[in-house]
CSV table of N, CA and C in Angstrom, one decimal:
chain,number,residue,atom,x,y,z
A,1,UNK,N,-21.8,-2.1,4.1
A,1,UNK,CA,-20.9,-1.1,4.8
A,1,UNK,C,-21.5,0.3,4.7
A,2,UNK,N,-21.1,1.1,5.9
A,2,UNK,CA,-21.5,2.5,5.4
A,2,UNK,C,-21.0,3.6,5.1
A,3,UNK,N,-21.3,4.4,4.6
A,3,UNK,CA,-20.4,5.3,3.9
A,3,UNK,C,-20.2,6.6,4.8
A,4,UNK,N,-19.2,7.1,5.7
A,4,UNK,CA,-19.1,7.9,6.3
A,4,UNK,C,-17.4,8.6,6.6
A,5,UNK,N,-17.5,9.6,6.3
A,5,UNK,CA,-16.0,10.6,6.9
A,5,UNK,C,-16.4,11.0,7.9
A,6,UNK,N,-15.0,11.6,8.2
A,6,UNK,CA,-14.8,12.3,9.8
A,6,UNK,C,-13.6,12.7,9.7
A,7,UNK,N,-14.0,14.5,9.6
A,7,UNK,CA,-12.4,15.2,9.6
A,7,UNK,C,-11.1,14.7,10.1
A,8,UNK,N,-9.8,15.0,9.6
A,8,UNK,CA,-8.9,15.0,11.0
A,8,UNK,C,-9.2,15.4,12.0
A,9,UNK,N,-9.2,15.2,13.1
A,9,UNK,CA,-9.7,15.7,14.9
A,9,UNK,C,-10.4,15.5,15.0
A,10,UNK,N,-11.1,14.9,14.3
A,10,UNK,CA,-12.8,14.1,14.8
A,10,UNK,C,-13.1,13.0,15.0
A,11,UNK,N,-13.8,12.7,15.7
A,11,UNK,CA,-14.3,11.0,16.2
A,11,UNK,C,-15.2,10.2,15.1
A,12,UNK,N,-14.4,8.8,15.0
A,12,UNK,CA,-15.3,8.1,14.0
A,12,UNK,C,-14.2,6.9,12.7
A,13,UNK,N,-15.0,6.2,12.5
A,13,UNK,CA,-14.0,5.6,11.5
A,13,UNK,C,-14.9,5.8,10.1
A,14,UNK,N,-14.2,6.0,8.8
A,14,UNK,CA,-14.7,5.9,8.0
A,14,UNK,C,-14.7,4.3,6.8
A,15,UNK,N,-15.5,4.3,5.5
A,15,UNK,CA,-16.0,3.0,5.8
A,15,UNK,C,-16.0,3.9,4.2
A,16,UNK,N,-15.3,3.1,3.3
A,16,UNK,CA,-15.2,3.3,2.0
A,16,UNK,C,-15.6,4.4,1.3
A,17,UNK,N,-14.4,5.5,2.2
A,17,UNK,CA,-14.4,6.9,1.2
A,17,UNK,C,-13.3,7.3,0.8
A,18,UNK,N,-13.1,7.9,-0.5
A,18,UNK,CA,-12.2,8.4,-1.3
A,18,UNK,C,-11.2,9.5,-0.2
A,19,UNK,N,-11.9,10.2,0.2
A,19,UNK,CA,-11.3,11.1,1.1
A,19,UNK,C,-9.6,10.5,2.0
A,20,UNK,N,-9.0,11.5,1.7
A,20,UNK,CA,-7.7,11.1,2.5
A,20,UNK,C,-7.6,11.7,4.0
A,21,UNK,N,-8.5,12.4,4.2
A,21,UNK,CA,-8.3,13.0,5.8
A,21,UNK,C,-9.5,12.7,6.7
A,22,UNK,N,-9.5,11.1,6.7
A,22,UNK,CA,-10.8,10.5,7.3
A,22,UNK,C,-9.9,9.2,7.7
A,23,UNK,N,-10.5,9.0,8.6
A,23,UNK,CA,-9.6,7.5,9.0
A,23,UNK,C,-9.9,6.3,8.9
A,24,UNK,N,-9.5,5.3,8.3
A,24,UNK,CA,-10.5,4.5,7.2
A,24,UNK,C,-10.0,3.0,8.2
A,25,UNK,N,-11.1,2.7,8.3
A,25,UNK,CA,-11.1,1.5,9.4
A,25,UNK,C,-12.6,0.3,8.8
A,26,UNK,N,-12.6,-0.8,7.7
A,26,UNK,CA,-11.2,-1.4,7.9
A,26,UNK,C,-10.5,-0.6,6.6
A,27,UNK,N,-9.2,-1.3,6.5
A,27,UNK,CA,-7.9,-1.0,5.7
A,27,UNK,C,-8.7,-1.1,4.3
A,28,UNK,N,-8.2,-0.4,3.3
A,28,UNK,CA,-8.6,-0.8,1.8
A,28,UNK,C,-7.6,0.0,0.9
A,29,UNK,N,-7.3,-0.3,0.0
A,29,UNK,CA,-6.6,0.3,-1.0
A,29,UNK,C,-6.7,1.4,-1.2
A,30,UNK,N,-6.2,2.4,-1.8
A,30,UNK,CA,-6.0,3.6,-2.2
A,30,UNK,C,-5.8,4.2,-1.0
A,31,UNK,N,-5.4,4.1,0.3
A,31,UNK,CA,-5.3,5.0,1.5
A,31,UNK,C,-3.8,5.1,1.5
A,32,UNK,N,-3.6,6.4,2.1
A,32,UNK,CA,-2.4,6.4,2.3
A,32,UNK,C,-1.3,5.8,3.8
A,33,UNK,N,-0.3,5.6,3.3
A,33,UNK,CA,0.4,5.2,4.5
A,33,UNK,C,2.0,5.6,4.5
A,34,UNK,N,2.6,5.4,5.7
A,34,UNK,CA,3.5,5.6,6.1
A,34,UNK,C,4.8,4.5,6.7
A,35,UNK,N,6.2,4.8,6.6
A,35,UNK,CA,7.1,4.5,7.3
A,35,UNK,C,7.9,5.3,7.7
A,36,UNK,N,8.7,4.4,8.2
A,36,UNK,CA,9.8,6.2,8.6
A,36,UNK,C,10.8,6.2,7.7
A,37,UNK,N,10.4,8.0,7.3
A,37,UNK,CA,11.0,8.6,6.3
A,37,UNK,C,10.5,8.5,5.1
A,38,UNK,N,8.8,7.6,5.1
A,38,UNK,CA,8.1,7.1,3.6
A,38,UNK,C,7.2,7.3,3.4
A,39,UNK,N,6.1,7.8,2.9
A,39,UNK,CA,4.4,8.2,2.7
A,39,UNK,C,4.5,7.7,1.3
A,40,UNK,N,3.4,6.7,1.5
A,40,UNK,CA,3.2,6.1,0.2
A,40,UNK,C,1.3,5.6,0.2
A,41,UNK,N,0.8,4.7,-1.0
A,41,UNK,CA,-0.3,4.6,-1.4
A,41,UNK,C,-0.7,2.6,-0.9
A,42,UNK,N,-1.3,2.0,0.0
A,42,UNK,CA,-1.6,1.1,0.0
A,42,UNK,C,-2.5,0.7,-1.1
A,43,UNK,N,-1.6,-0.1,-2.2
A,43,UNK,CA,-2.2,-0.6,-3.2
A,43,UNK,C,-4.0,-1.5,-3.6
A,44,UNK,N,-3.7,-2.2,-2.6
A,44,UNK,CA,-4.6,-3.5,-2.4
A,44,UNK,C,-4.8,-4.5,-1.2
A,45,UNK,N,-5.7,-4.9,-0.8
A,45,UNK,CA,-5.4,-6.3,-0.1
A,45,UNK,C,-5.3,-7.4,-1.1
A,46,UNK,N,-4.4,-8.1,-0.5
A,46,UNK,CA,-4.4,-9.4,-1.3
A,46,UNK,C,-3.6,-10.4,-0.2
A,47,UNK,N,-4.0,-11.7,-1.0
A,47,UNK,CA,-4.3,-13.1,0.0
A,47,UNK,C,-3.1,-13.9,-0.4
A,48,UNK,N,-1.9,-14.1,0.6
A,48,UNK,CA,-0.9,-14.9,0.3
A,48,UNK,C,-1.1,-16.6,-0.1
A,49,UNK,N,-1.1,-17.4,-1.0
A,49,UNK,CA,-1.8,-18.3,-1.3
A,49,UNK,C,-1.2,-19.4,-0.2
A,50,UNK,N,0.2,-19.1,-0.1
A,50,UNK,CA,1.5,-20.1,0.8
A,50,UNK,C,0.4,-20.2,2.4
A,51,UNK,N,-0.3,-19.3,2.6
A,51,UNK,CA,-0.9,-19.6,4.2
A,51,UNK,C,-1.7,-18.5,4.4
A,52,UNK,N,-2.9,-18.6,3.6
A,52,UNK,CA,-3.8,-17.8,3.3
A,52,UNK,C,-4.1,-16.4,4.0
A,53,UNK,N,-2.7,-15.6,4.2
A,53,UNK,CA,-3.3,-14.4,5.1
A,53,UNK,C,-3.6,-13.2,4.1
A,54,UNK,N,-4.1,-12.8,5.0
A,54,UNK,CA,-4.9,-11.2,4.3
A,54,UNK,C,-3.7,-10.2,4.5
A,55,UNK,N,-3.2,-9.5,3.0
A,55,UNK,CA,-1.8,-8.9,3.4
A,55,UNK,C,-2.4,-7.5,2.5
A,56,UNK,N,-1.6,-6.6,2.6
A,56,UNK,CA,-1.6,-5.3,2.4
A,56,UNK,C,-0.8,-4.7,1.5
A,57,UNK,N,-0.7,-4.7,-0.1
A,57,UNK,CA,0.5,-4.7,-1.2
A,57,UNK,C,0.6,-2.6,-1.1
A,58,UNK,N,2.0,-3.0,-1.3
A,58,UNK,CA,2.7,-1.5,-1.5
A,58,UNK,C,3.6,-1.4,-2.4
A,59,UNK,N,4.6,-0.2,-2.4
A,59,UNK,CA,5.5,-0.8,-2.5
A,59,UNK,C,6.8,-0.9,-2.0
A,60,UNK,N,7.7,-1.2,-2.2
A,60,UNK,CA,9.0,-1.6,-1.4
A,60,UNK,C,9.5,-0.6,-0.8
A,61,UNK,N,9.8,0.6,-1.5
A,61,UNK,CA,10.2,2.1,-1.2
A,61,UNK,C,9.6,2.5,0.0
A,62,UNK,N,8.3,2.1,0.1
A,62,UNK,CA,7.1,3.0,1.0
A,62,UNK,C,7.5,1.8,2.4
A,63,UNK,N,7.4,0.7,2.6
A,63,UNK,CA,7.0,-0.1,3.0
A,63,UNK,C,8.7,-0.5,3.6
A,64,UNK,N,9.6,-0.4,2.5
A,64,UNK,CA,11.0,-1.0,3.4
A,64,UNK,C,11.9,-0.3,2.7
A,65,UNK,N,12.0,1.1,2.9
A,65,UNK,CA,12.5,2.3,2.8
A,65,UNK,C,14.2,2.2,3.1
A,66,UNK,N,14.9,2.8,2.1
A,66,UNK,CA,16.5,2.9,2.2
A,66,UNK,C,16.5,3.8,3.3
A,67,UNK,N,17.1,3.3,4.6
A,67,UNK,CA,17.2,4.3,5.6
A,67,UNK,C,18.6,4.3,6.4
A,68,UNK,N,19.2,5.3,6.4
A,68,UNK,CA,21.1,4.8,7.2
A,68,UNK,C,22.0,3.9,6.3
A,69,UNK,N,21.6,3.3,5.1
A,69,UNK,CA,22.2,2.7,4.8
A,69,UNK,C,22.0,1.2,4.5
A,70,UNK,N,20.5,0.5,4.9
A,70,UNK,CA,20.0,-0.6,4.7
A,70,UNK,C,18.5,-0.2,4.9
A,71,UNK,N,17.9,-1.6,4.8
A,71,UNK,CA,16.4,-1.5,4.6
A,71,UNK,C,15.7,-1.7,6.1
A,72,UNK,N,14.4,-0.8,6.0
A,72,UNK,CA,13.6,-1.5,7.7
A,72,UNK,C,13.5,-2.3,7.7
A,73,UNK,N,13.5,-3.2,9.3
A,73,UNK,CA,13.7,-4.7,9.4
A,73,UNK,C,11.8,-4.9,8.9
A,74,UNK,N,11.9,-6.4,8.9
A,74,UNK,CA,10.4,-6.8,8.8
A,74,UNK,C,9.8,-6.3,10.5
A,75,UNK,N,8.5,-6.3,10.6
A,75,UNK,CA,8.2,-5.7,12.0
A,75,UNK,C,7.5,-4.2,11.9
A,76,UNK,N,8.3,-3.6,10.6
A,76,UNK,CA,8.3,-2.1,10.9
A,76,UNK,C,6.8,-1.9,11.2
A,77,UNK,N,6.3,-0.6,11.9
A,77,UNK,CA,5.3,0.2,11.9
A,77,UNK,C,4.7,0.5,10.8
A,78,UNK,N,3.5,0.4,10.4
A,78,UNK,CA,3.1,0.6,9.2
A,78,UNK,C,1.6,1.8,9.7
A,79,UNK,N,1.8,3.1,9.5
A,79,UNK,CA,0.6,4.3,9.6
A,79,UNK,C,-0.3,4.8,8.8
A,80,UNK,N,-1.5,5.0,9.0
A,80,UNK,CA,-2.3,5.1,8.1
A,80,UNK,C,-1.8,7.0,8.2
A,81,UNK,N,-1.4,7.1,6.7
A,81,UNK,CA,-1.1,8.4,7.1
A,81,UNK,C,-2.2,9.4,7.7
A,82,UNK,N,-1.2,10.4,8.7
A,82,UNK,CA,-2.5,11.4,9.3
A,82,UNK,C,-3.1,11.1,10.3
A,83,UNK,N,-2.2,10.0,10.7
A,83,UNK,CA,-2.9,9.5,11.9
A,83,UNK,C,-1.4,8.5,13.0
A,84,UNK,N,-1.7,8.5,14.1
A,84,UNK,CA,-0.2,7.7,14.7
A,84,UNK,C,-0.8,6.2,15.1
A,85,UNK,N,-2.1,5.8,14.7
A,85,UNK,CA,-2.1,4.4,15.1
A,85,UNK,C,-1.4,3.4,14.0
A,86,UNK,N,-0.9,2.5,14.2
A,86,UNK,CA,0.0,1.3,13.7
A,86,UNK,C,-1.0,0.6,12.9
A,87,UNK,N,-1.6,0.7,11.8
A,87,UNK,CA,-2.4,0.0,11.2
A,87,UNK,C,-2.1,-1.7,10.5
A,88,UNK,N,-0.4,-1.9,10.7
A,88,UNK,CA,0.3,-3.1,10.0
A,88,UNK,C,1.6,-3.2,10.5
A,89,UNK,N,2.1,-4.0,9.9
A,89,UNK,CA,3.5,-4.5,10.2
A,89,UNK,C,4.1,-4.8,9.1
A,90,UNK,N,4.9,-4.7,8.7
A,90,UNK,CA,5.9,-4.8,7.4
A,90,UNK,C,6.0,-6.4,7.6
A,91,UNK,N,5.9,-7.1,6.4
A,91,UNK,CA,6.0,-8.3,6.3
A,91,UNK,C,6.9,-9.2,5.6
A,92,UNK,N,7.1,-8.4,3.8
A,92,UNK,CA,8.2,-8.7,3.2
A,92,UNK,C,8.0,-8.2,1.9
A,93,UNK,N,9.0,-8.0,1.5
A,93,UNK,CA,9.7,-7.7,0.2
A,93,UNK,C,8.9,-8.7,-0.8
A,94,UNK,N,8.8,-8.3,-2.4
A,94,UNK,CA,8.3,-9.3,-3.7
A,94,UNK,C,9.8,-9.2,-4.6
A,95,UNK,N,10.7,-10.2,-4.0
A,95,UNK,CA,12.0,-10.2,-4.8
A,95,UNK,C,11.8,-10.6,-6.4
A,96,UNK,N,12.2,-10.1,-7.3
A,96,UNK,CA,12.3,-10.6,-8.3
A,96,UNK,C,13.8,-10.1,-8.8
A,97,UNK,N,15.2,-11.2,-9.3
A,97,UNK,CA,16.2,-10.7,-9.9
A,97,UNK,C,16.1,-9.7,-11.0
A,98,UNK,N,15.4,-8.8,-11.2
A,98,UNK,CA,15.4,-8.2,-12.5
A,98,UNK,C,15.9,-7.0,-12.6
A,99,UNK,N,16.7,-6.1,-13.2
A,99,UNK,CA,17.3,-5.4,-13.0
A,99,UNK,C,16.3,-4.0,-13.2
A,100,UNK,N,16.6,-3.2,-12.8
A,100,UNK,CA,15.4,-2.0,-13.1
A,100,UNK,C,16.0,-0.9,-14.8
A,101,UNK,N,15.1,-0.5,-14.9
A,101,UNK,CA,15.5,-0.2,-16.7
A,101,UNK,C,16.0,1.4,-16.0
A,102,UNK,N,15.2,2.3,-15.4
A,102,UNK,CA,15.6,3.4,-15.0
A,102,UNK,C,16.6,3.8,-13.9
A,103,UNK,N,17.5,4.0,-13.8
A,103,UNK,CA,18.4,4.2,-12.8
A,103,UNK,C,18.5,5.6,-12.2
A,104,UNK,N,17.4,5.9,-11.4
A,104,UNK,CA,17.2,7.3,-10.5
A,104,UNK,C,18.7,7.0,-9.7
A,105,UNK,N,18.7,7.9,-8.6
A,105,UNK,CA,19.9,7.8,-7.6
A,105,UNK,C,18.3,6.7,-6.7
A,106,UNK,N,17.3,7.1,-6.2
A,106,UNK,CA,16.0,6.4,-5.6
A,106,UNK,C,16.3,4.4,-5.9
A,107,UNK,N,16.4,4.0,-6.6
A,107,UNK,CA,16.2,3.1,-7.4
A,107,UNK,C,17.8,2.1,-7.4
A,108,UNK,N,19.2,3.1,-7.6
A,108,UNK,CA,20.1,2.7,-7.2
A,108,UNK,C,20.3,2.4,-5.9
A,109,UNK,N,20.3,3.5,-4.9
A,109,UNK,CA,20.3,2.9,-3.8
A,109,UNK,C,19.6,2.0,-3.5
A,110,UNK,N,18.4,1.9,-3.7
A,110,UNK,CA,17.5,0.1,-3.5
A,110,UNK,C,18.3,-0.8,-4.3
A,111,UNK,N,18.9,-0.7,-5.5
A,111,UNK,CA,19.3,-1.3,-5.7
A,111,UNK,C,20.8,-2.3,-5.1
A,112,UNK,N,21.5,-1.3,-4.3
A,112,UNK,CA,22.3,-1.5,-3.6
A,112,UNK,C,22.5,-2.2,-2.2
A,113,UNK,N,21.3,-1.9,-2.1
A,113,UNK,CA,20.5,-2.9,-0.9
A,113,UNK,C,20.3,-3.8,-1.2
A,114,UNK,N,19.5,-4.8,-2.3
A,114,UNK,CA,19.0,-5.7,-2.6
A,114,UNK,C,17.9,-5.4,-2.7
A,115,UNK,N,17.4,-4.6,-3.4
A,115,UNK,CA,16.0,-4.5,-3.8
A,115,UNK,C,15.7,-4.4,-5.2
A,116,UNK,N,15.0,-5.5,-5.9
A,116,UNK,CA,14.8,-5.6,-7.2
A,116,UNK,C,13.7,-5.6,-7.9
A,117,UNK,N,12.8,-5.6,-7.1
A,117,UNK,CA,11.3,-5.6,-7.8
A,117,UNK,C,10.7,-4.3,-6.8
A,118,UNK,N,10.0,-3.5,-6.9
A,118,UNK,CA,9.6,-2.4,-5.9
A,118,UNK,C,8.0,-2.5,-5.8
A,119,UNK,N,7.7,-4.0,-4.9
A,119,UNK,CA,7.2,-4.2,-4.4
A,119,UNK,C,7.1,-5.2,-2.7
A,120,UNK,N,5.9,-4.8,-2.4
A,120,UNK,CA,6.1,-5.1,-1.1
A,120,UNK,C,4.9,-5.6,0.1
A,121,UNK,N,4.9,-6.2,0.9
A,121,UNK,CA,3.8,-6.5,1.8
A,121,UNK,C,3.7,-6.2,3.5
A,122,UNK,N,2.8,-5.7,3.6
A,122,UNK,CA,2.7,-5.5,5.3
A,122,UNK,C,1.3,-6.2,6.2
A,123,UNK,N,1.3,-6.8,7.2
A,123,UNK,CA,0.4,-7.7,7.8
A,123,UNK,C,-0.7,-6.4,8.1
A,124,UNK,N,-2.0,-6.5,7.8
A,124,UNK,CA,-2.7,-5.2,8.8
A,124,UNK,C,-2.8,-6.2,10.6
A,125,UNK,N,-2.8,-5.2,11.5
A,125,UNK,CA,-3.6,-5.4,12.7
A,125,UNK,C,-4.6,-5.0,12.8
A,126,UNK,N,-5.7,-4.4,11.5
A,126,UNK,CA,-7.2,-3.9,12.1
A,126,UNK,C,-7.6,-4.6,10.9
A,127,UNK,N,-8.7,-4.9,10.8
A,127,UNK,CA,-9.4,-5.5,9.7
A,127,UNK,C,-9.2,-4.8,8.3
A,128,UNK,N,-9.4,-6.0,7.5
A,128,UNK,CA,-9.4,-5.3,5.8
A,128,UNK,C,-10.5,-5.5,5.3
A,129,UNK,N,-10.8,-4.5,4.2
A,129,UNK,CA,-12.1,-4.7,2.6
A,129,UNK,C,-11.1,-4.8,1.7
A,130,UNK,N,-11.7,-5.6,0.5
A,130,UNK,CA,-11.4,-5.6,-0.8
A,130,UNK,C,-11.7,-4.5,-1.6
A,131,UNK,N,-11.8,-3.3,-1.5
A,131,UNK,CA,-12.1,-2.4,-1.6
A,131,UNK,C,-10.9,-1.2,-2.4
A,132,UNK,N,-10.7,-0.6,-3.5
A,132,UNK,CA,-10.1,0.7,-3.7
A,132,UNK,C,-10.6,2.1,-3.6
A,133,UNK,N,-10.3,3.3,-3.4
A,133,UNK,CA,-11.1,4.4,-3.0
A,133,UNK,C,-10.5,4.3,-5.0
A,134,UNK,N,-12.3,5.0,-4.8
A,134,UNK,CA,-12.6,5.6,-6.6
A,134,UNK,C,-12.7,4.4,-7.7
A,135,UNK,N,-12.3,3.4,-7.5
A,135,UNK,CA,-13.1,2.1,-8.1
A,135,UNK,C,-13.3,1.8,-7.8
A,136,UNK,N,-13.5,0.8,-6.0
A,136,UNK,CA,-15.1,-0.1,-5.7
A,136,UNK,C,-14.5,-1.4,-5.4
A,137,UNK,N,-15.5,-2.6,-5.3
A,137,UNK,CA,-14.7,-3.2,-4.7
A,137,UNK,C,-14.2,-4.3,-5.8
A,138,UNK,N,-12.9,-5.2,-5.4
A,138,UNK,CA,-12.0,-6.1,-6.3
A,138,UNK,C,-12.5,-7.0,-6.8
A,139,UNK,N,-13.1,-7.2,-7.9
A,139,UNK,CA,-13.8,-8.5,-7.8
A,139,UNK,C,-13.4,-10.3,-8.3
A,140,UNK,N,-12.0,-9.7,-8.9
A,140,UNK,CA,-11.4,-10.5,-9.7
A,140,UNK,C,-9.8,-10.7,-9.9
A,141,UNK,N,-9.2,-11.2,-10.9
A,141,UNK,CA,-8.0,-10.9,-11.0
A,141,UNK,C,-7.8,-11.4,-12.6
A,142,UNK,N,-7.1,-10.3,-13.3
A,142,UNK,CA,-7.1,-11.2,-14.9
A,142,UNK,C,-5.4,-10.9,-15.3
A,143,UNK,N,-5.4,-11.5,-16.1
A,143,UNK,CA,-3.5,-12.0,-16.6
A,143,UNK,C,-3.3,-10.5,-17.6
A,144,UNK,N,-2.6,-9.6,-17.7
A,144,UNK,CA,-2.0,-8.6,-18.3
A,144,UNK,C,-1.9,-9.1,-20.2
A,145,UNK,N,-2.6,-8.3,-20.6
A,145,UNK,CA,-2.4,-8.3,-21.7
A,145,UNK,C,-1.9,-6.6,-22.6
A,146,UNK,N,-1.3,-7.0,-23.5
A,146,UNK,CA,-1.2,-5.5,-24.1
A,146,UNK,C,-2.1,-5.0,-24.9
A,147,UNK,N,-2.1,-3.5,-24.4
A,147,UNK,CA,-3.4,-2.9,-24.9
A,147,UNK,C,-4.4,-2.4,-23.6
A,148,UNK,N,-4.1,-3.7,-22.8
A,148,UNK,CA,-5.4,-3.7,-21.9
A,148,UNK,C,-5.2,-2.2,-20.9
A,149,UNK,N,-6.9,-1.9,-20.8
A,149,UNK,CA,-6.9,-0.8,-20.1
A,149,UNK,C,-6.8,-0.8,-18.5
A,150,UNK,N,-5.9,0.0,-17.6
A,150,UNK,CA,-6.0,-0.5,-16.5
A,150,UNK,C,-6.7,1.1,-15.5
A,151,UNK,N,-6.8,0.8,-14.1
A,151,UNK,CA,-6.8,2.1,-13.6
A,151,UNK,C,-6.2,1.6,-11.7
A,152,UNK,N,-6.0,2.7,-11.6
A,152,UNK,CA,-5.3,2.8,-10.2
A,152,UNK,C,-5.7,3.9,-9.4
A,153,UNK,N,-5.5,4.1,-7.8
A,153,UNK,CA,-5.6,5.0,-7.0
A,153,UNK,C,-4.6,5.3,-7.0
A,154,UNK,N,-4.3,6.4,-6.2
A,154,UNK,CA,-3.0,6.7,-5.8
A,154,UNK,C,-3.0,7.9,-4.4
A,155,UNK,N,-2.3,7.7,-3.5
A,155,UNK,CA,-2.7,8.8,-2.4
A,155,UNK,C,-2.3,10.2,-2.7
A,156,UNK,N,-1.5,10.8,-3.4
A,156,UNK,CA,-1.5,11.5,-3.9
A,156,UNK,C,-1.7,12.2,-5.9
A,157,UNK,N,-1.8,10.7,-6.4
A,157,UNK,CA,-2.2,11.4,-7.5
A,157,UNK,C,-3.7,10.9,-7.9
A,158,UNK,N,-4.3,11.0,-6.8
A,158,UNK,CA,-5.6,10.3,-7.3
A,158,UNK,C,-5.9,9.3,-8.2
A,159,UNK,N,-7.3,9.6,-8.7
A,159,UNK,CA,-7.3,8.2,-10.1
A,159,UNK,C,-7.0,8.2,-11.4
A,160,UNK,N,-6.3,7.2,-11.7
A,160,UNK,CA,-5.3,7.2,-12.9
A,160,UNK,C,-6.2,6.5,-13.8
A,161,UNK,N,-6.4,7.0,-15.1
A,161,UNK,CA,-6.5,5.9,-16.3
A,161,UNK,C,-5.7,5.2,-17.3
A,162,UNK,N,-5.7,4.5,-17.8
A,162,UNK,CA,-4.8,4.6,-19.3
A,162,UNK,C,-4.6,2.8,-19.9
């Protein structure tokens, strides 16, 4: 793949760069996105095992946003932020019964909706890499241990260690 940006207003897709004001085609983690009323961080691609599709993890908040009083339907518009093409489609919720330990007003109202675990999936319509901006690409997947060191993107707080 090659490695190239292109300002906002400029022509061109970009192709595994950190940069947030380049428009990143295919899809890869750490980019930012949108719904209505939500700007959040596309976590990862990852592969539903049930019917092997290539899906787009977020999370719930970003992806199926408390809005009027319930949640976006599945379908929603999914935007690479900074840009108005439709990069995905909202696909579904990662229910888990668990109750959340912190109770923001953010977090209650999902809660009141039925939202328990604040995570989430959206279908892309343009191609994906296995790819994160600032770590490279996924190569693996290993079981959580304590102690273990992890790291993340994030579209606004950049790269996280700890």
């Amino acid at each position: 793949m090659r490695h190239v940006g292109v300002p906002l207003g400029g022509q061109g897709i970009a192709y595994h760069t950190a940069r947030q004001n380049v428009k990143h085609d295919p899809i890869h983690g750490g980019i930012g996105c949108r719904t209505v009323g939500s700007i959040g961080t596309i976590g990862c691609v990852v592969t539903e095992k049930a019917t092997g599709k290539q899906l787009l993890l977020s999370n719930a908040h970003i992806l199926f946003p408390p809005y009027k009083g319930t949640i976006l339907p599945v379908g929603t518009n999914v935007l690479q932020e900074g840009f108005p093409e439709t990069i995905a489609k909202t696909y579904k919720t990662l229910g888990e019964k668990n109750p959340w330990p912190n109770m923001t007003e953010a977090t209650k109202a999902m809660k009141t909706i039925g939202i328990f675990h604040d995570s989430a999936l959206a279908e892309p319509l343009i191609p994906t890499t296995n790819w994160i901006n600032n770590i490279g690409e996924v190569t693996g997947i290993a079981h959580p241990k304590e102690g273990m060191k992890v790291k993340y993107y994030g579209f606004t707080s950049g790269l996280q260690k700890g």
